[in-house]
PDB file of C-alpha atoms in Angstrom:
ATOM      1  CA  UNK A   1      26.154  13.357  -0.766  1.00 70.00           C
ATOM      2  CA  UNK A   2      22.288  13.213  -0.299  1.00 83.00           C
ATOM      3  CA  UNK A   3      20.992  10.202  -3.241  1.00 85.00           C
ATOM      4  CA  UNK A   4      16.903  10.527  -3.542  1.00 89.00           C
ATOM      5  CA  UNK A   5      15.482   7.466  -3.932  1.00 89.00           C
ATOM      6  CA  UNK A   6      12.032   6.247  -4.961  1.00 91.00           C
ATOM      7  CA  UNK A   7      10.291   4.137  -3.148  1.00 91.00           C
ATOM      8  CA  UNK A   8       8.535   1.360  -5.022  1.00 87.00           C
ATOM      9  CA  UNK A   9       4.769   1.632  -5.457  1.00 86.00           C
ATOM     10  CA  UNK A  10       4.157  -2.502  -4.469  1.00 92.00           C
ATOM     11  CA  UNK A  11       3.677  -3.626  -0.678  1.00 94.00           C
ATOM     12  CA  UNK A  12       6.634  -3.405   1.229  1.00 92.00           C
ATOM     13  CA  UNK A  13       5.560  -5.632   4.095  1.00 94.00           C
ATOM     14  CA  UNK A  14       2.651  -7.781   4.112  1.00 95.00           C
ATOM     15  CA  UNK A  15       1.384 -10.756   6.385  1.00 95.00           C
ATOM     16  CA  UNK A  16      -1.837 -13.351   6.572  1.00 94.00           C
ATOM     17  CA  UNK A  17      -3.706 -14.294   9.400  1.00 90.00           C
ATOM     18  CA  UNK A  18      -5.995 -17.392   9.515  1.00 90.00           C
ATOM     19  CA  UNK A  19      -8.348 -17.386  12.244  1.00 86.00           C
ATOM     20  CA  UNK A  20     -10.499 -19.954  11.841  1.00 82.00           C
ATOM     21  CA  UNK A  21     -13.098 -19.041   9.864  1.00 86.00           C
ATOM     22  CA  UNK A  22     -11.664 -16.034   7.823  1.00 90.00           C
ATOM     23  CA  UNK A  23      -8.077 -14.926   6.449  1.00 92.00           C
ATOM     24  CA  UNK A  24      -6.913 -11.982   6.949  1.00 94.00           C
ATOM     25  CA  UNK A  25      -4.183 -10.404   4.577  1.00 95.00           C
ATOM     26  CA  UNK A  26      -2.263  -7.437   5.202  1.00 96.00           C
ATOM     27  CA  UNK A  27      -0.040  -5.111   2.745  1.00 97.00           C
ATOM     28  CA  UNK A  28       1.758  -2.084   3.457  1.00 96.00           C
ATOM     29  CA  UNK A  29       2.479   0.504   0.435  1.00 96.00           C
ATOM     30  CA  UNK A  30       4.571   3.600   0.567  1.00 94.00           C
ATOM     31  CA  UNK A  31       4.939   6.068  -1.971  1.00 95.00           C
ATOM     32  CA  UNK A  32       7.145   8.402  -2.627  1.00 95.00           C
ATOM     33  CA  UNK A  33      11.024   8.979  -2.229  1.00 95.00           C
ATOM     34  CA  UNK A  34      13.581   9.443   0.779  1.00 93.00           C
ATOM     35  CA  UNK A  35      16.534  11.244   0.364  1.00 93.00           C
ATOM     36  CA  UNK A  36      19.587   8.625   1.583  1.00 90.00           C
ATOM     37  CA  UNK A  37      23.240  10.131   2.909  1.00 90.00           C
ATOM     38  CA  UNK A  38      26.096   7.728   3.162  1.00 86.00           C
ATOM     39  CA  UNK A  39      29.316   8.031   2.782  1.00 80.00           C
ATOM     40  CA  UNK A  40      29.383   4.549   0.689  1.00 75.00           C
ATOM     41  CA  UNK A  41      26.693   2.847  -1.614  1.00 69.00           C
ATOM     42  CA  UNK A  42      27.638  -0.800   0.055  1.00 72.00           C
ATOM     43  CA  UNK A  43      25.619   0.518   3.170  1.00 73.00           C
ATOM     44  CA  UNK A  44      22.964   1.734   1.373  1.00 78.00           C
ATOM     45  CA  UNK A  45      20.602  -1.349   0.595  1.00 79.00           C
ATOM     46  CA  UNK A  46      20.672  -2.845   4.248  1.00 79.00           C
ATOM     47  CA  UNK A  47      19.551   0.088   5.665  1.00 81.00           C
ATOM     48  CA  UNK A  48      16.984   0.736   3.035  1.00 82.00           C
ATOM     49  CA  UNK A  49      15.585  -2.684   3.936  1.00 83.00           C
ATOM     50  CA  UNK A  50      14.930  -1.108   6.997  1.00 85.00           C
ATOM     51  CA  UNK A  51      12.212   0.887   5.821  1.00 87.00           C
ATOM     52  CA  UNK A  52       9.685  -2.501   5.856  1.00 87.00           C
ATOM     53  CA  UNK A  53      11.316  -4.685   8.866  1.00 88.00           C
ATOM     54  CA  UNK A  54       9.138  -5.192  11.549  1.00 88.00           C
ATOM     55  CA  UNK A  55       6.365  -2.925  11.095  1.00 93.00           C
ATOM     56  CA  UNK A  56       3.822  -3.046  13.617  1.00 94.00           C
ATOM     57  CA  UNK A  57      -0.368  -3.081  13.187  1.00 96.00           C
ATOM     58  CA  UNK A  58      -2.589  -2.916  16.179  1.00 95.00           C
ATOM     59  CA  UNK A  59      -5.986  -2.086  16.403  1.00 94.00           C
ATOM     60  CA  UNK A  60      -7.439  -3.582  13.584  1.00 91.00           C
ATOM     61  CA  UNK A  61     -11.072  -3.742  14.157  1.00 88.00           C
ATOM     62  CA  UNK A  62     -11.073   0.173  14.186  1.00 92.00           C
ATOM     63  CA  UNK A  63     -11.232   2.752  12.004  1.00 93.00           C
ATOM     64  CA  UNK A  64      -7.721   3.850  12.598  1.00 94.00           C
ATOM     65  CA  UNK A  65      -5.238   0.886  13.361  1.00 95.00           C
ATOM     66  CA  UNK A  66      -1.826   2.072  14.599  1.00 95.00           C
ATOM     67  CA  UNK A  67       1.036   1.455  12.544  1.00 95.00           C
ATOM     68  CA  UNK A  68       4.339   1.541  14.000  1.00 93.00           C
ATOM     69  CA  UNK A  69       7.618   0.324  13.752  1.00 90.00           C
ATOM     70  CA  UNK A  70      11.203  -0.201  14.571  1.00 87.00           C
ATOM     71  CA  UNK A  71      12.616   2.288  12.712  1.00 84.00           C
ATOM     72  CA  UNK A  72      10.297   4.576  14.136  1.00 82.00           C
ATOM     73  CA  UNK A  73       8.464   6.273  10.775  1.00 88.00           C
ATOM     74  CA  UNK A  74       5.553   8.383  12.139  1.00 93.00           C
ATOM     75  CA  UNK A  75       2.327   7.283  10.903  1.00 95.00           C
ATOM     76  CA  UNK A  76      -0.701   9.545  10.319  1.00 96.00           C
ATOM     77  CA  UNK A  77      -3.838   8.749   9.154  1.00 96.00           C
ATOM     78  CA  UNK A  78      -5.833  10.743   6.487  1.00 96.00           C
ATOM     79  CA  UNK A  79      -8.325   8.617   5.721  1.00 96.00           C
ATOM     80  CA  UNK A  80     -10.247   4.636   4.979  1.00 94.00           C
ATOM     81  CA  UNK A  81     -11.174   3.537   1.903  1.00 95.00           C
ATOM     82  CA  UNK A  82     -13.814   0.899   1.181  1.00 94.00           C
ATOM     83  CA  UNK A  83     -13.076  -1.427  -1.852  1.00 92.00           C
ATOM     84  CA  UNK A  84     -15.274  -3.943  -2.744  1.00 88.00           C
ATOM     85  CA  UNK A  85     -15.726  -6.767  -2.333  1.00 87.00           C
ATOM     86  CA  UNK A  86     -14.315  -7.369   0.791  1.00 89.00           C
ATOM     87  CA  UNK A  87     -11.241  -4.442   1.648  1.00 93.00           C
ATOM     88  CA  UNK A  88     -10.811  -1.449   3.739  1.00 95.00           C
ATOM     89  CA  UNK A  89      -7.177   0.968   2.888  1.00 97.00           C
ATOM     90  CA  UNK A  90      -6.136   2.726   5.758  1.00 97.00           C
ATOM     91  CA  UNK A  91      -3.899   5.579   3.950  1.00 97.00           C
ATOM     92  CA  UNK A  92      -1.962   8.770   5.121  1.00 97.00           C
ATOM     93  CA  UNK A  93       1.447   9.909   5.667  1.00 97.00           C
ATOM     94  CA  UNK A  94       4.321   8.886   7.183  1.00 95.00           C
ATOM     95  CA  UNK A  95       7.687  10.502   8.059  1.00 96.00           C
ATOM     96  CA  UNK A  96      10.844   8.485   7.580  1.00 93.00           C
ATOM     97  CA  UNK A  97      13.719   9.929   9.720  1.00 93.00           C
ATOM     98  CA  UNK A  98      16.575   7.243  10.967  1.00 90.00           C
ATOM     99  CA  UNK A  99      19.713   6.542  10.617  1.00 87.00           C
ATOM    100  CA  UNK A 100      22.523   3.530  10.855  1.00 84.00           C
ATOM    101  CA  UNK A 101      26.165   2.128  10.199  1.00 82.00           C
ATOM    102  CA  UNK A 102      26.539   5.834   9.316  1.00 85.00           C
ATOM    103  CA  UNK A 103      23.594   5.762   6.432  1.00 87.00           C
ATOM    104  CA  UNK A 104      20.842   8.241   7.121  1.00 91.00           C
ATOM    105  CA  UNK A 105      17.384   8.178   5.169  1.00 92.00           C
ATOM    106  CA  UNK A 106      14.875  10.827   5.592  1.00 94.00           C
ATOM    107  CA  UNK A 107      11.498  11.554   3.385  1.00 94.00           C
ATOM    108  CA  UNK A 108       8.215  12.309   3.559  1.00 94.00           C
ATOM    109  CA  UNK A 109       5.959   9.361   1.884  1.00 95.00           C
ATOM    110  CA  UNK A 110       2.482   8.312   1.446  1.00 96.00           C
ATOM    111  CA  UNK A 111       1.056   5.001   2.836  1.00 96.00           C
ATOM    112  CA  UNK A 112      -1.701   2.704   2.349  1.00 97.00           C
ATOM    113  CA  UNK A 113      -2.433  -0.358   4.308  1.00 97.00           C
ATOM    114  CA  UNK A 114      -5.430  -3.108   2.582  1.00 97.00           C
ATOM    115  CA  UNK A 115      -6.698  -5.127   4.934  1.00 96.00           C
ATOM    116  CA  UNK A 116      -9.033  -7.698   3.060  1.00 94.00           C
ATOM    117  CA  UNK A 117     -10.905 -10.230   5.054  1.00 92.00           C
ATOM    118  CA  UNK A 118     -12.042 -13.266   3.260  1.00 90.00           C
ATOM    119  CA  UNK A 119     -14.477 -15.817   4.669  1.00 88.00           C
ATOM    120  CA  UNK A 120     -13.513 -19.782   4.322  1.00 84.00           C
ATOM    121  CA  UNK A 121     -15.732 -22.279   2.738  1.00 79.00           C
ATOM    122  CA  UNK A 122     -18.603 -19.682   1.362  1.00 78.00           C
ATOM    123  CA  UNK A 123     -18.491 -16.497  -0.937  1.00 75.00           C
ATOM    124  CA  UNK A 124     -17.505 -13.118   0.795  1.00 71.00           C
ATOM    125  CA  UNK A 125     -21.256 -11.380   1.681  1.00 75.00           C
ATOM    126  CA  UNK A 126     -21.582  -8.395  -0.214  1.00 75.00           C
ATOM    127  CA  UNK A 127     -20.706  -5.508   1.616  1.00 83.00           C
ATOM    128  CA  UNK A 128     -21.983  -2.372   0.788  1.00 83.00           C
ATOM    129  CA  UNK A 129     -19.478   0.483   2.669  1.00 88.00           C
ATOM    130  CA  UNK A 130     -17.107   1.053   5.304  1.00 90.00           C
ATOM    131  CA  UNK A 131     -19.851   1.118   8.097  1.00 92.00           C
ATOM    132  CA  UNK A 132     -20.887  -2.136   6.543  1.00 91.00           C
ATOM    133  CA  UNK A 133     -17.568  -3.776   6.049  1.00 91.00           C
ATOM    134  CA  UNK A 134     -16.702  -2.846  10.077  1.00 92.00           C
ATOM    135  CA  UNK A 135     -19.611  -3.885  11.707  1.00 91.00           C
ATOM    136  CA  UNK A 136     -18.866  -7.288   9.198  1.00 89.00           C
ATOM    137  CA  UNK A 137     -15.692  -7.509  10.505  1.00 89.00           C
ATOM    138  CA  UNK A 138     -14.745  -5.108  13.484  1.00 90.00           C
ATOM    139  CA  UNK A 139     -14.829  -7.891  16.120  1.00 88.00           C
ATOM    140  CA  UNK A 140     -13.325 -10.368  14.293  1.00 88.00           C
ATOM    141  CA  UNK A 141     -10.470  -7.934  13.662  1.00 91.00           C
ATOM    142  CA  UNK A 142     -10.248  -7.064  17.291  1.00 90.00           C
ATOM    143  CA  UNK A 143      -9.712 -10.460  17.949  1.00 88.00           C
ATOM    144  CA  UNK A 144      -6.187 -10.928  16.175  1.00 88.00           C
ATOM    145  CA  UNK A 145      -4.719  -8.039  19.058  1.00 85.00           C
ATOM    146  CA  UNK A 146      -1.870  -7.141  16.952  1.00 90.00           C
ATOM    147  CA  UNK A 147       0.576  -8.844  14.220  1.00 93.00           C
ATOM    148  CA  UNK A 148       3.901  -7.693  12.488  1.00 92.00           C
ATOM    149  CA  UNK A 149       4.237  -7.556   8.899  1.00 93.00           C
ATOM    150  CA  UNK A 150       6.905  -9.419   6.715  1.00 91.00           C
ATOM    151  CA  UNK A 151       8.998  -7.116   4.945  1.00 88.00           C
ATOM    152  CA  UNK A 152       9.448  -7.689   1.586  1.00 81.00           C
ATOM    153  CA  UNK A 153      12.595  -5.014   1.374  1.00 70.00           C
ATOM    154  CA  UNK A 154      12.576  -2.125  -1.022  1.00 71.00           C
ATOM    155  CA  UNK A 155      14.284  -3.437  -3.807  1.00 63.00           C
TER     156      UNK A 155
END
């Protein structure tokens, strides 16, 4: 029997990067719910977990990074958000469709990733908009290549 469960509306998976002479810190949000068939509850809440393991960000320094992941969610981009003083959110949809040990979760959710980039040893320069914050940042970005989020489970 099909249990719909909400997703919760804090970062499932986050990471930092230091690169010398900025941070970089990463959070992925979904939102929404996924319906979950199993044929027992034990099963349920390791294969939930899988929801935020491993996910995947490339392309950072553009204005649509590619999120991917083991579990193979599809990932589609609606739109970037600039938040000052120093964060783009990269948001969309995604669909969740996987299954295992016999547990299957499907849904339809909404995602956001923040990526905030925060200089060392001096105050972030303003930053007026998104053109602003990637010609900032864009290169720097690029530089990092890729890097997998920590999930934080969905508890």
């Amino acid at each position: 029997m099909p249990v719909r469960y909400t997703l919760p509306d804090t970062p499932i998976a986050a990471a930092s990067a230091d690169i010398g002479h900025v941070a970089v810190d990463l959070a992925l949000t979904l939102c929404g719910h996924v319906m979950v068939t199993s044929a027992s509850g034990d099963d349920v809440r390791p294969v939930l977990n899988r929801i935020s393991e491993g996910v995947f960000i490339s392309g950072l320094g553009t204005e649509a990074p590619s999120v991917t992941c083991p579990a193979k969610h599809r990932f589609t981009q609606v739109e970037c958000t600039f938040m000052e003083p120093a964060t783009m959110v990269f948001s969309g949809v995604s669909v969740i469709d996987f299954g295992q040990d016999g547990v299957d979760v499907i849904g339809d959710v909404e995602y956001s990733l923040a990526v905030t980039v925060t200089p060392h040893n001096r105050e972030p320069e303003p930053q007026a908009d998104a053109a602003q914050w990637f010609s900032r940042n864009g290169g720097t970005l690029a530089s990092i290549g890729a890097i997998v989020l920590i999930g934080n489970g969905v508890d």
